[in-house]
Amino acid sequence: MNGPLRVLRGVASTVALVAIAAACGWLGISMLRSVTAPPVLQAGDYSAIVRDAGEPVVLFATTTCPYCRQARALLDAMKVEHVVYDVDVSPPARALYDRLHANSVPVLVTASLRVTGFDEATYRSTLGGRVAAVGATH
């Protein structure tokens, strides 16, 4: 009797390990897709955020996100006037970020557009034509 129980336990253990491995694989692929997904552009009225920030571009970021660091560096290199709200260290910034119903960082906001995610080409094409106008506002 001990033999069949041992076999059954072995089969159950194997099935459990396969299920766990499959779940980890699915989760890993989902996370990889979200990290490598292209930025999402969303038109809207974000003028209140921009007005309250006092700059024509607002970047919601975290202090540990490598894409946020790249976004900050690009905005600086493009000489785009902007303000950065670090949502992981500032409760007011987090509250404003939560009102956007965003689920990742970085989030770049202009008066009429929101870009969730980072891609240099997207930032350049989104802000390239606006850099002169952005600079002229201040």
Short mmCIF file of N, CA, C and O in Angstrom, two decimals:
data_model
loop_
_atom_site.label_atom_id
_atom_site.label_comp_id
_atom_site.label_asym_id
_atom_site.label_seq_id
_atom_site.Cartn_x
_atom_site.Cartn_y
_atom_site.Cartn_z
N MET A 1 0.82 -1.19 0.00
CA MET A 1 0.00 0.00 0.00
C MET A 1 0.86 1.25 0.00
O MET A 1 0.47 2.25 -0.56
N ASN A 2 2.00 1.16 0.59
CA ASN A 2 2.89 2.29 0.67
C ASN A 2 3.41 2.68 -0.71
O ASN A 2 3.64 3.84 -0.99
N GLY A 3 3.58 1.72 -1.60
CA GLY A 3 4.07 1.96 -2.96
C GLY A 3 3.14 2.85 -3.77
O GLY A 3 3.58 3.85 -4.36
N PRO A 4 1.84 2.54 -3.86
CA PRO A 4 0.93 3.40 -4.63
C PRO A 4 0.82 4.82 -4.07
O PRO A 4 0.70 5.78 -4.81
N LEU A 5 0.85 4.97 -2.76
CA LEU A 5 0.81 6.30 -2.15
C LEU A 5 2.05 7.11 -2.52
O LEU A 5 1.96 8.31 -2.79
N ARG A 6 3.17 6.46 -2.53
CA ARG A 6 4.43 7.12 -2.88
C ARG A 6 4.36 7.60 -4.34
O ARG A 6 4.75 8.72 -4.65
N VAL A 7 3.83 6.76 -5.22
CA VAL A 7 3.70 7.14 -6.63
C VAL A 7 2.72 8.30 -6.77
O VAL A 7 2.98 9.26 -7.50
N LEU A 8 1.61 8.24 -6.06
CA LEU A 8 0.61 9.31 -6.10
C LEU A 8 1.20 10.63 -5.60
O LEU A 8 0.97 11.69 -6.20
N ARG A 9 1.96 10.58 -4.53
CA ARG A 9 2.62 11.79 -4.02
C ARG A 9 3.60 12.34 -5.04
O ARG A 9 3.69 13.55 -5.25
N GLY A 10 4.33 11.47 -5.68
CA GLY A 10 5.29 11.90 -6.70
C GLY A 10 4.59 12.57 -7.88
O GLY A 10 5.03 13.60 -8.38
N VAL A 11 3.49 11.98 -8.32
CA VAL A 11 2.72 12.57 -9.43
C VAL A 11 2.16 13.92 -9.01
O VAL A 11 2.22 14.90 -9.76
N ALA A 12 1.59 13.99 -7.81
CA ALA A 12 1.02 15.26 -7.32
C ALA A 12 2.09 16.33 -7.21
O ALA A 12 1.87 17.49 -7.59
N SER A 13 3.27 15.96 -6.72
CA SER A 13 4.37 16.92 -6.62
C SER A 13 4.79 17.42 -7.99
O SER A 13 5.03 18.61 -8.20
N THR A 14 4.86 16.52 -8.94
CA THR A 14 5.25 16.89 -10.30
C THR A 14 4.22 17.82 -10.93
O THR A 14 4.57 18.83 -11.54
N VAL A 15 2.96 17.49 -10.77
CA VAL A 15 1.89 18.33 -11.32
C VAL A 15 1.94 19.72 -10.66
O VAL A 15 1.80 20.74 -11.35
N ALA A 16 2.15 19.78 -9.37
CA ALA A 16 2.23 21.06 -8.68
C ALA A 16 3.41 21.88 -9.18
O ALA A 16 3.28 23.09 -9.43
N LEU A 17 4.56 21.24 -9.37
CA LEU A 17 5.73 21.96 -9.87
C LEU A 17 5.51 22.48 -11.29
O LEU A 17 5.89 23.60 -11.62
N VAL A 18 4.89 21.67 -12.13
CA VAL A 18 4.60 22.10 -13.50
C VAL A 18 3.63 23.28 -13.48
O VAL A 18 3.81 24.26 -14.23
N ALA A 19 2.62 23.25 -12.63
CA ALA A 19 1.66 24.35 -12.54
C ALA A 19 2.35 25.62 -12.06
O ALA A 19 2.09 26.71 -12.59
N ILE A 20 3.21 25.51 -11.08
CA ILE A 20 3.94 26.68 -10.57
C ILE A 20 4.86 27.24 -11.66
O ILE A 20 4.91 28.45 -11.87
N ALA A 21 5.56 26.37 -12.36
CA ALA A 21 6.45 26.82 -13.43
C ALA A 21 5.67 27.52 -14.54
O ALA A 21 6.09 28.55 -15.07
N ALA A 22 4.51 26.98 -14.89
CA ALA A 22 3.69 27.59 -15.93
C ALA A 22 3.20 28.97 -15.49
O ALA A 22 3.22 29.93 -16.26
N ALA A 23 2.78 29.07 -14.24
CA ALA A 23 2.31 30.36 -13.71
C ALA A 23 3.44 31.38 -13.70
O ALA A 23 3.25 32.54 -14.08
N CYS A 24 4.63 30.96 -13.29
CA CYS A 24 5.78 31.87 -13.28
C CYS A 24 6.14 32.31 -14.70
O CYS A 24 6.46 33.46 -14.94
N GLY A 25 6.08 31.38 -15.63
CA GLY A 25 6.37 31.72 -17.02
C GLY A 25 5.37 32.71 -17.58
O GLY A 25 5.73 33.69 -18.23
N TRP A 26 4.09 32.50 -17.30
CA TRP A 26 3.05 33.41 -17.76
C TRP A 26 3.24 34.80 -17.15
O TRP A 26 3.16 35.81 -17.84
N LEU A 27 3.52 34.83 -15.85
CA LEU A 27 3.72 36.10 -15.17
C LEU A 27 4.95 36.81 -15.72
O LEU A 27 4.94 38.02 -15.97
N GLY A 28 6.01 36.07 -15.94
CA GLY A 28 7.24 36.66 -16.49
C GLY A 28 7.00 37.25 -17.88
O GLY A 28 7.46 38.35 -18.17
N ILE A 29 6.29 36.54 -18.72
CA ILE A 29 6.00 37.05 -20.07
C ILE A 29 5.12 38.29 -19.98
O ILE A 29 5.34 39.27 -20.69
N SER A 30 4.14 38.28 -19.10
CA SER A 30 3.27 39.45 -18.94
C SER A 30 4.07 40.66 -18.48
O SER A 30 3.87 41.77 -18.99
N MET A 31 4.97 40.46 -17.54
CA MET A 31 5.78 41.57 -17.04
C MET A 31 6.72 42.08 -18.13
O MET A 31 6.91 43.28 -18.29
N LEU A 32 7.31 41.17 -18.89
CA LEU A 32 8.20 41.57 -19.96
C LEU A 32 7.46 42.38 -21.01
O LEU A 32 7.96 43.38 -21.50
N ARG A 33 6.26 41.96 -21.35
CA ARG A 33 5.46 42.71 -22.32
C ARG A 33 5.15 44.11 -21.82
O ARG A 33 5.16 45.07 -22.58
N SER A 34 4.86 44.25 -20.53
CA SER A 34 4.53 45.58 -20.01
C SER A 34 5.76 46.47 -19.97
O SER A 34 5.66 47.68 -20.15
N VAL A 35 6.94 45.89 -19.76
CA VAL A 35 8.16 46.68 -19.72
C VAL A 35 8.55 47.12 -21.12
O VAL A 35 9.03 48.22 -21.33
N THR A 36 8.35 46.26 -22.10
CA THR A 36 8.78 46.56 -23.46
C THR A 36 7.67 47.13 -24.33
O THR A 36 7.87 47.37 -25.51
N ALA A 37 6.51 47.33 -23.76
CA ALA A 37 5.38 47.85 -24.54
C ALA A 37 5.67 49.28 -24.98
O ALA A 37 6.30 50.05 -24.25
N PRO A 38 5.23 49.66 -26.18
CA PRO A 38 5.44 51.03 -26.62
C PRO A 38 4.64 52.00 -25.77
O PRO A 38 3.62 51.63 -25.19
N PRO A 39 5.09 53.24 -25.69
CA PRO A 39 4.35 54.23 -24.92
C PRO A 39 2.92 54.39 -25.45
O PRO A 39 2.67 54.22 -26.64
N VAL A 40 2.03 54.73 -24.54
CA VAL A 40 0.64 54.95 -24.90
C VAL A 40 0.37 56.45 -24.88
O VAL A 40 0.60 57.11 -23.87
N LEU A 41 -0.09 56.98 -26.00
CA LEU A 41 -0.44 58.39 -26.10
C LEU A 41 -1.94 58.54 -25.93
O LEU A 41 -2.71 57.80 -26.53
N GLN A 42 -2.33 59.49 -25.08
CA GLN A 42 -3.74 59.70 -24.81
C GLN A 42 -4.02 61.20 -24.83
O GLN A 42 -3.49 61.95 -24.02
N ALA A 43 -4.86 61.61 -25.76
CA ALA A 43 -5.26 63.01 -25.83
C ALA A 43 -6.26 63.30 -24.71
O ALA A 43 -7.02 62.42 -24.31
N GLY A 44 -6.22 64.52 -24.21
CA GLY A 44 -7.15 64.91 -23.16
C GLY A 44 -6.86 66.31 -22.69
O GLY A 44 -5.93 66.97 -23.15
N ASP A 45 -7.63 66.77 -21.74
CA ASP A 45 -7.43 68.09 -21.17
C ASP A 45 -6.66 67.95 -19.85
O ASP A 45 -7.25 67.64 -18.82
N TYR A 46 -5.37 68.15 -19.93
CA TYR A 46 -4.50 68.08 -18.76
C TYR A 46 -4.00 69.48 -18.39
O TYR A 46 -3.01 69.62 -17.67
N SER A 47 -4.68 70.49 -18.88
CA SER A 47 -4.22 71.87 -18.69
C SER A 47 -4.17 72.28 -17.22
O SER A 47 -3.31 73.07 -16.84
N ALA A 48 -5.05 71.75 -16.40
CA ALA A 48 -5.03 72.10 -14.97
C ALA A 48 -3.75 71.60 -14.32
O ALA A 48 -3.16 72.31 -13.49
N ILE A 49 -3.31 70.42 -14.68
CA ILE A 49 -2.06 69.86 -14.11
C ILE A 49 -0.89 70.74 -14.53
O ILE A 49 -0.04 71.11 -13.71
N VAL A 50 -0.84 71.08 -15.81
CA VAL A 50 0.25 71.89 -16.34
C VAL A 50 0.22 73.28 -15.71
O VAL A 50 1.24 73.82 -15.30
N ARG A 51 -0.96 73.87 -15.61
CA ARG A 51 -1.11 75.20 -15.02
C ARG A 51 -0.65 75.19 -13.56
O ARG A 51 0.12 76.05 -13.14
N ASP A 52 -1.10 74.20 -12.79
CA ASP A 52 -0.72 74.12 -11.38
C ASP A 52 0.77 73.87 -11.20
O ASP A 52 1.37 74.32 -10.23
N ALA A 53 1.38 73.14 -12.14
CA ALA A 53 2.81 72.85 -12.06
C ALA A 53 3.65 74.07 -12.40
O ALA A 53 4.80 74.18 -11.97
N GLY A 54 3.09 74.97 -13.20
CA GLY A 54 3.83 76.16 -13.59
C GLY A 54 4.84 75.91 -14.70
O GLY A 54 5.67 76.77 -14.98
N GLU A 55 4.79 74.75 -15.30
CA GLU A 55 5.66 74.41 -16.43
C GLU A 55 4.81 73.76 -17.51
O GLU A 55 3.79 73.14 -17.21
N PRO A 56 5.23 73.85 -18.77
CA PRO A 56 4.43 73.30 -19.86
C PRO A 56 4.47 71.78 -19.98
O PRO A 56 3.64 71.20 -20.67
N VAL A 57 5.41 71.15 -19.29
CA VAL A 57 5.52 69.69 -19.33
C VAL A 57 5.69 69.19 -17.90
O VAL A 57 6.48 69.74 -17.13
N VAL A 58 4.94 68.15 -17.56
CA VAL A 58 5.03 67.52 -16.24
C VAL A 58 5.40 66.06 -16.45
O VAL A 58 4.82 65.38 -17.29
N LEU A 59 6.38 65.61 -15.68
CA LEU A 59 6.80 64.21 -15.74
C LEU A 59 6.54 63.56 -14.39
O LEU A 59 7.09 64.00 -13.38
N PHE A 60 5.67 62.55 -14.38
CA PHE A 60 5.45 61.76 -13.17
C PHE A 60 6.43 60.60 -13.24
O PHE A 60 6.48 59.87 -14.25
N ALA A 61 7.21 60.42 -12.18
CA ALA A 61 8.29 59.44 -12.20
C ALA A 61 8.48 58.84 -10.81
O ALA A 61 7.80 59.25 -9.86
N THR A 62 9.39 57.89 -10.72
CA THR A 62 9.86 57.40 -9.43
C THR A 62 11.38 57.59 -9.39
O THR A 62 12.02 57.74 -10.44
N THR A 63 11.92 57.58 -8.21
CA THR A 63 13.35 57.79 -8.05
C THR A 63 14.17 56.57 -8.44
O THR A 63 15.38 56.68 -8.64
N THR A 64 13.54 55.42 -8.58
CA THR A 64 14.27 54.19 -8.88
C THR A 64 14.09 53.66 -10.29
O THR A 64 14.77 52.72 -10.69
N CYS A 65 13.19 54.24 -11.06
CA CYS A 65 12.86 53.74 -12.38
C CYS A 65 13.91 54.14 -13.42
O CYS A 65 14.15 55.34 -13.62
N PRO A 66 14.53 53.18 -14.10
CA PRO A 66 15.54 53.53 -15.11
C PRO A 66 14.94 54.28 -16.31
O PRO A 66 15.60 55.15 -16.88
N TYR A 67 13.71 53.97 -16.67
CA TYR A 67 13.07 54.68 -17.78
C TYR A 67 12.77 56.12 -17.39
O TYR A 67 12.83 57.02 -18.23
N CYS A 68 12.44 56.32 -16.13
CA CYS A 68 12.21 57.69 -15.64
C CYS A 68 13.51 58.50 -15.71
O CYS A 68 13.49 59.67 -16.10
N ARG A 69 14.62 57.88 -15.36
CA ARG A 69 15.92 58.56 -15.46
C ARG A 69 16.21 58.95 -16.91
O ARG A 69 16.68 60.06 -17.19
N GLN A 70 15.91 58.05 -17.84
CA GLN A 70 16.12 58.35 -19.26
C GLN A 70 15.21 59.48 -19.71
O GLN A 70 15.63 60.37 -20.47
N ALA A 71 13.97 59.47 -19.25
CA ALA A 71 13.02 60.53 -19.62
C ALA A 71 13.50 61.87 -19.10
O ALA A 71 13.48 62.88 -19.83
N ARG A 72 13.96 61.92 -17.85
CA ARG A 72 14.47 63.16 -17.27
C ARG A 72 15.66 63.68 -18.09
O ARG A 72 15.72 64.87 -18.42
N ALA A 73 16.58 62.78 -18.39
CA ALA A 73 17.78 63.17 -19.13
C ALA A 73 17.43 63.70 -20.52
O ALA A 73 18.02 64.69 -20.98
N LEU A 74 16.48 63.06 -21.18
CA LEU A 74 16.09 63.51 -22.51
C LEU A 74 15.43 64.88 -22.45
O LEU A 74 15.72 65.76 -23.27
N LEU A 75 14.54 65.08 -21.50
CA LEU A 75 13.90 66.40 -21.36
C LEU A 75 14.94 67.48 -21.11
O LEU A 75 14.86 68.58 -21.67
N ASP A 76 15.92 67.17 -20.27
CA ASP A 76 17.00 68.12 -20.01
C ASP A 76 17.81 68.38 -21.29
O ASP A 76 18.11 69.52 -21.62
N ALA A 77 18.16 67.31 -22.00
CA ALA A 77 18.95 67.44 -23.23
C ALA A 77 18.20 68.23 -24.29
O ALA A 77 18.81 69.00 -25.05
N MET A 78 16.88 68.05 -24.35
CA MET A 78 16.07 68.79 -25.32
C MET A 78 15.77 70.21 -24.85
O MET A 78 15.17 70.98 -25.58
N LYS A 79 16.18 70.51 -23.63
CA LYS A 79 15.93 71.83 -23.02
C LYS A 79 14.44 72.16 -22.95
O LYS A 79 14.02 73.30 -23.18
N VAL A 80 13.66 71.14 -22.64
CA VAL A 80 12.22 71.31 -22.47
C VAL A 80 11.97 71.75 -21.02
O VAL A 80 12.43 71.09 -20.09
N GLU A 81 11.27 72.85 -20.87
CA GLU A 81 10.92 73.29 -19.52
C GLU A 81 9.92 72.31 -18.95
O GLU A 81 8.89 72.02 -19.56
N HIS A 82 10.26 71.78 -17.78
CA HIS A 82 9.41 70.75 -17.19
C HIS A 82 9.59 70.71 -15.68
O HIS A 82 10.52 71.29 -15.14
N VAL A 83 8.67 70.02 -15.05
CA VAL A 83 8.76 69.73 -13.63
C VAL A 83 8.61 68.22 -13.47
O VAL A 83 7.88 67.58 -14.24
N VAL A 84 9.34 67.66 -12.52
CA VAL A 84 9.26 66.23 -12.25
C VAL A 84 8.60 66.03 -10.90
O VAL A 84 9.00 66.62 -9.90
N TYR A 85 7.56 65.19 -10.89
CA TYR A 85 6.91 64.80 -9.65
C TYR A 85 7.28 63.35 -9.36
O TYR A 85 6.89 62.44 -10.10
N ASP A 86 8.06 63.15 -8.29
CA ASP A 86 8.45 61.79 -7.89
C ASP A 86 7.35 61.21 -7.02
O ASP A 86 7.22 61.56 -5.84
N VAL A 87 6.58 60.31 -7.60
CA VAL A 87 5.40 59.79 -6.92
C VAL A 87 5.73 58.82 -5.80
O VAL A 87 4.86 58.53 -4.98
N ASP A 88 6.97 58.35 -5.74
CA ASP A 88 7.34 57.41 -4.68
C ASP A 88 7.84 58.10 -3.42
O ASP A 88 7.98 57.46 -2.39
N VAL A 89 8.08 59.42 -3.48
CA VAL A 89 8.57 60.12 -2.29
C VAL A 89 7.72 61.33 -1.90
O VAL A 89 7.92 61.89 -0.84
N SER A 90 6.79 61.71 -2.76
CA SER A 90 5.97 62.89 -2.49
C SER A 90 4.49 62.52 -2.45
O SER A 90 3.91 62.20 -3.49
N PRO A 91 3.88 62.55 -1.26
CA PRO A 91 2.44 62.25 -1.19
C PRO A 91 1.57 63.16 -2.08
O PRO A 91 0.66 62.65 -2.73
N PRO A 92 1.83 64.47 -2.17
CA PRO A 92 1.02 65.28 -3.08
C PRO A 92 1.20 64.86 -4.55
O PRO A 92 0.22 64.83 -5.30
N ALA A 93 2.43 64.53 -4.93
CA ALA A 93 2.66 64.06 -6.31
C ALA A 93 1.94 62.75 -6.55
O ALA A 93 1.34 62.53 -7.60
N ARG A 94 1.96 61.87 -5.55
CA ARG A 94 1.28 60.58 -5.68
C ARG A 94 -0.23 60.78 -5.82
O ARG A 94 -0.90 60.10 -6.61
N ALA A 95 -0.78 61.70 -5.05
CA ALA A 95 -2.22 61.97 -5.13
C ALA A 95 -2.61 62.49 -6.52
O ALA A 95 -3.63 62.06 -7.08
N LEU A 96 -1.79 63.37 -7.07
CA LEU A 96 -2.06 63.89 -8.41
C LEU A 96 -1.92 62.78 -9.45
O LEU A 96 -2.74 62.65 -10.36
N TYR A 97 -0.89 61.95 -9.31
CA TYR A 97 -0.68 60.81 -10.21
C TYR A 97 -1.87 59.84 -10.14
O TYR A 97 -2.35 59.37 -11.16
N ASP A 98 -2.37 59.59 -8.95
CA ASP A 98 -3.52 58.69 -8.78
C ASP A 98 -4.76 59.25 -9.49
O ASP A 98 -5.57 58.47 -10.00
N ARG A 99 -4.90 60.55 -9.55
CA ARG A 99 -6.05 61.14 -10.26
C ARG A 99 -5.99 60.88 -11.76
O ARG A 99 -7.01 60.92 -12.45
N LEU A 100 -4.79 60.61 -12.27
CA LEU A 100 -4.64 60.29 -13.69
C LEU A 100 -5.04 58.84 -13.99
O LEU A 100 -5.18 58.48 -15.15
N HIS A 101 -5.19 58.03 -12.96
CA HIS A 101 -5.50 56.61 -13.10
C HIS A 101 -4.44 55.91 -13.95
O HIS A 101 -4.75 55.00 -14.72
N ALA A 102 -3.21 56.33 -13.80
CA ALA A 102 -2.09 55.69 -14.49
C ALA A 102 -1.67 54.45 -13.71
O ALA A 102 -1.91 54.35 -12.50
N ASN A 103 -1.03 53.53 -14.40
CA ASN A 103 -0.61 52.30 -13.72
C ASN A 103 0.87 52.02 -13.89
O ASN A 103 1.34 50.93 -13.56
N SER A 104 1.62 52.97 -14.43
CA SER A 104 3.06 52.80 -14.57
C SER A 104 3.70 54.17 -14.71
O SER A 104 3.02 55.19 -14.84
N VAL A 105 5.01 54.19 -14.67
CA VAL A 105 5.78 55.42 -14.86
C VAL A 105 6.84 55.13 -15.92
O VAL A 105 7.17 53.96 -16.14
N PRO A 106 7.35 56.12 -16.56
CA PRO A 106 7.03 57.53 -16.44
C PRO A 106 5.74 57.88 -17.17
O PRO A 106 5.32 57.18 -18.09
N VAL A 107 5.13 58.99 -16.73
CA VAL A 107 3.97 59.56 -17.41
C VAL A 107 4.31 61.02 -17.68
O VAL A 107 4.54 61.79 -16.75
N LEU A 108 4.34 61.37 -18.96
CA LEU A 108 4.61 62.75 -19.38
C LEU A 108 3.28 63.39 -19.72
O LEU A 108 2.47 62.79 -20.42
N VAL A 109 3.07 64.59 -19.22
CA VAL A 109 1.81 65.29 -19.44
C VAL A 109 2.09 66.68 -20.00
O VAL A 109 2.93 67.41 -19.48
N THR A 110 1.37 67.01 -21.07
CA THR A 110 1.31 68.38 -21.58
C THR A 110 -0.14 68.83 -21.40
O THR A 110 -0.97 68.06 -20.91
N ALA A 111 -0.46 70.03 -21.83
CA ALA A 111 -1.82 70.54 -21.65
C ALA A 111 -2.86 69.66 -22.33
O ALA A 111 -3.99 69.55 -21.86
N SER A 112 -2.48 69.01 -23.43
CA SER A 112 -3.47 68.25 -24.20
C SER A 112 -3.10 66.80 -24.47
O SER A 112 -3.79 66.11 -25.21
N LEU A 113 -2.01 66.31 -23.89
CA LEU A 113 -1.55 64.96 -24.19
C LEU A 113 -0.89 64.31 -22.98
O LEU A 113 -0.22 64.97 -22.20
N ARG A 114 -1.10 63.02 -22.88
CA ARG A 114 -0.46 62.21 -21.85
C ARG A 114 0.27 61.07 -22.54
O ARG A 114 -0.30 60.39 -23.39
N VAL A 115 1.54 60.87 -22.18
CA VAL A 115 2.34 59.77 -22.72
C VAL A 115 2.72 58.88 -21.55
O VAL A 115 3.44 59.31 -20.65
N THR A 116 2.23 57.65 -21.57
CA THR A 116 2.56 56.69 -20.52
C THR A 116 3.61 55.75 -21.07
O THR A 116 3.40 55.09 -22.07
N GLY A 117 4.76 55.69 -20.38
CA GLY A 117 5.88 54.88 -20.84
C GLY A 117 6.96 55.79 -21.42
O GLY A 117 6.77 57.00 -21.55
N PHE A 118 8.10 55.19 -21.77
CA PHE A 118 9.19 55.99 -22.33
C PHE A 118 9.75 55.34 -23.58
O PHE A 118 10.01 54.13 -23.61
N ASP A 119 9.89 56.16 -24.59
CA ASP A 119 10.58 55.79 -25.82
C ASP A 119 11.13 57.10 -26.36
O ASP A 119 10.36 58.06 -26.55
N GLU A 120 12.43 57.16 -26.59
CA GLU A 120 13.04 58.42 -27.00
C GLU A 120 12.40 58.99 -28.26
O GLU A 120 12.10 60.19 -28.33
N ALA A 121 12.17 58.15 -29.25
CA ALA A 121 11.58 58.64 -30.51
C ALA A 121 10.18 59.22 -30.27
O ALA A 121 9.82 60.25 -30.85
N THR A 122 9.40 58.57 -29.41
CA THR A 122 8.05 59.08 -29.11
C THR A 122 8.13 60.43 -28.41
O THR A 122 7.40 61.36 -28.74
N TYR A 123 9.03 60.54 -27.43
CA TYR A 123 9.18 61.82 -26.74
C TYR A 123 9.62 62.90 -27.71
O TYR A 123 9.09 64.01 -27.70
N ARG A 124 10.59 62.58 -28.55
CA ARG A 124 11.09 63.59 -29.50
C ARG A 124 10.00 64.01 -30.48
O ARG A 124 9.84 65.19 -30.75
N SER A 125 9.24 63.05 -31.00
CA SER A 125 8.20 63.41 -31.96
C SER A 125 7.05 64.15 -31.27
O SER A 125 6.46 65.06 -31.84
N THR A 126 6.76 63.79 -30.03
CA THR A 126 5.69 64.44 -29.29
C THR A 126 6.07 65.86 -28.90
O THR A 126 5.27 66.78 -29.03
N LEU A 127 7.30 66.04 -28.45
CA LEU A 127 7.73 67.34 -27.95
C LEU A 127 8.53 68.15 -28.95
O LEU A 127 8.69 69.36 -28.77
N GLY A 128 9.02 67.51 -30.00
CA GLY A 128 9.90 68.19 -30.96
C GLY A 128 9.30 69.45 -31.55
O GLY A 128 9.93 70.50 -31.58
N GLY A 129 8.08 69.38 -32.00
CA GLY A 129 7.43 70.54 -32.57
C GLY A 129 6.98 71.53 -31.52
O GLY A 129 6.67 72.67 -31.83
N ARG A 130 6.95 71.11 -30.29
CA ARG A 130 6.46 71.97 -29.22
C ARG A 130 7.57 72.62 -28.43
O ARG A 130 7.31 73.47 -27.61
N VAL A 131 8.82 72.21 -28.65
CA VAL A 131 9.91 72.72 -27.82
C VAL A 131 10.02 74.24 -27.94
O VAL A 131 10.11 74.93 -26.94
N ALA A 132 9.93 74.77 -29.15
CA ALA A 132 10.02 76.23 -29.31
C ALA A 132 8.84 76.90 -28.62
O ALA A 132 9.00 77.87 -27.89
N ALA A 133 7.65 76.35 -28.81
CA ALA A 133 6.46 76.92 -28.17
C ALA A 133 6.54 76.79 -26.65
O ALA A 133 6.18 77.68 -25.93
N VAL A 134 7.05 75.65 -26.21
CA VAL A 134 7.18 75.43 -24.76
C VAL A 134 8.13 76.43 -24.18
O VAL A 134 7.87 77.07 -23.18
N GLY A 135 9.28 76.63 -24.83
CA GLY A 135 10.26 77.59 -24.35
C GLY A 135 9.73 79.02 -24.36
O GLY A 135 10.10 79.83 -23.54
N ALA A 136 8.84 79.32 -25.28
CA ALA A 136 8.30 80.68 -25.40
C ALA A 136 7.29 81.01 -24.33
O ALA A 136 6.97 82.16 -24.13
N THR A 137 6.77 79.99 -23.63
CA THR A 137 5.74 80.28 -22.63
C THR A 137 6.32 80.86 -21.35
O THR A 137 5.60 81.38 -20.54
N HIS A 138 7.61 80.68 -21.14
CA HIS A 138 8.21 81.21 -19.91
C HIS A 138 9.37 82.11 -20.25
O HIS A 138 10.16 81.95 -21.03
#
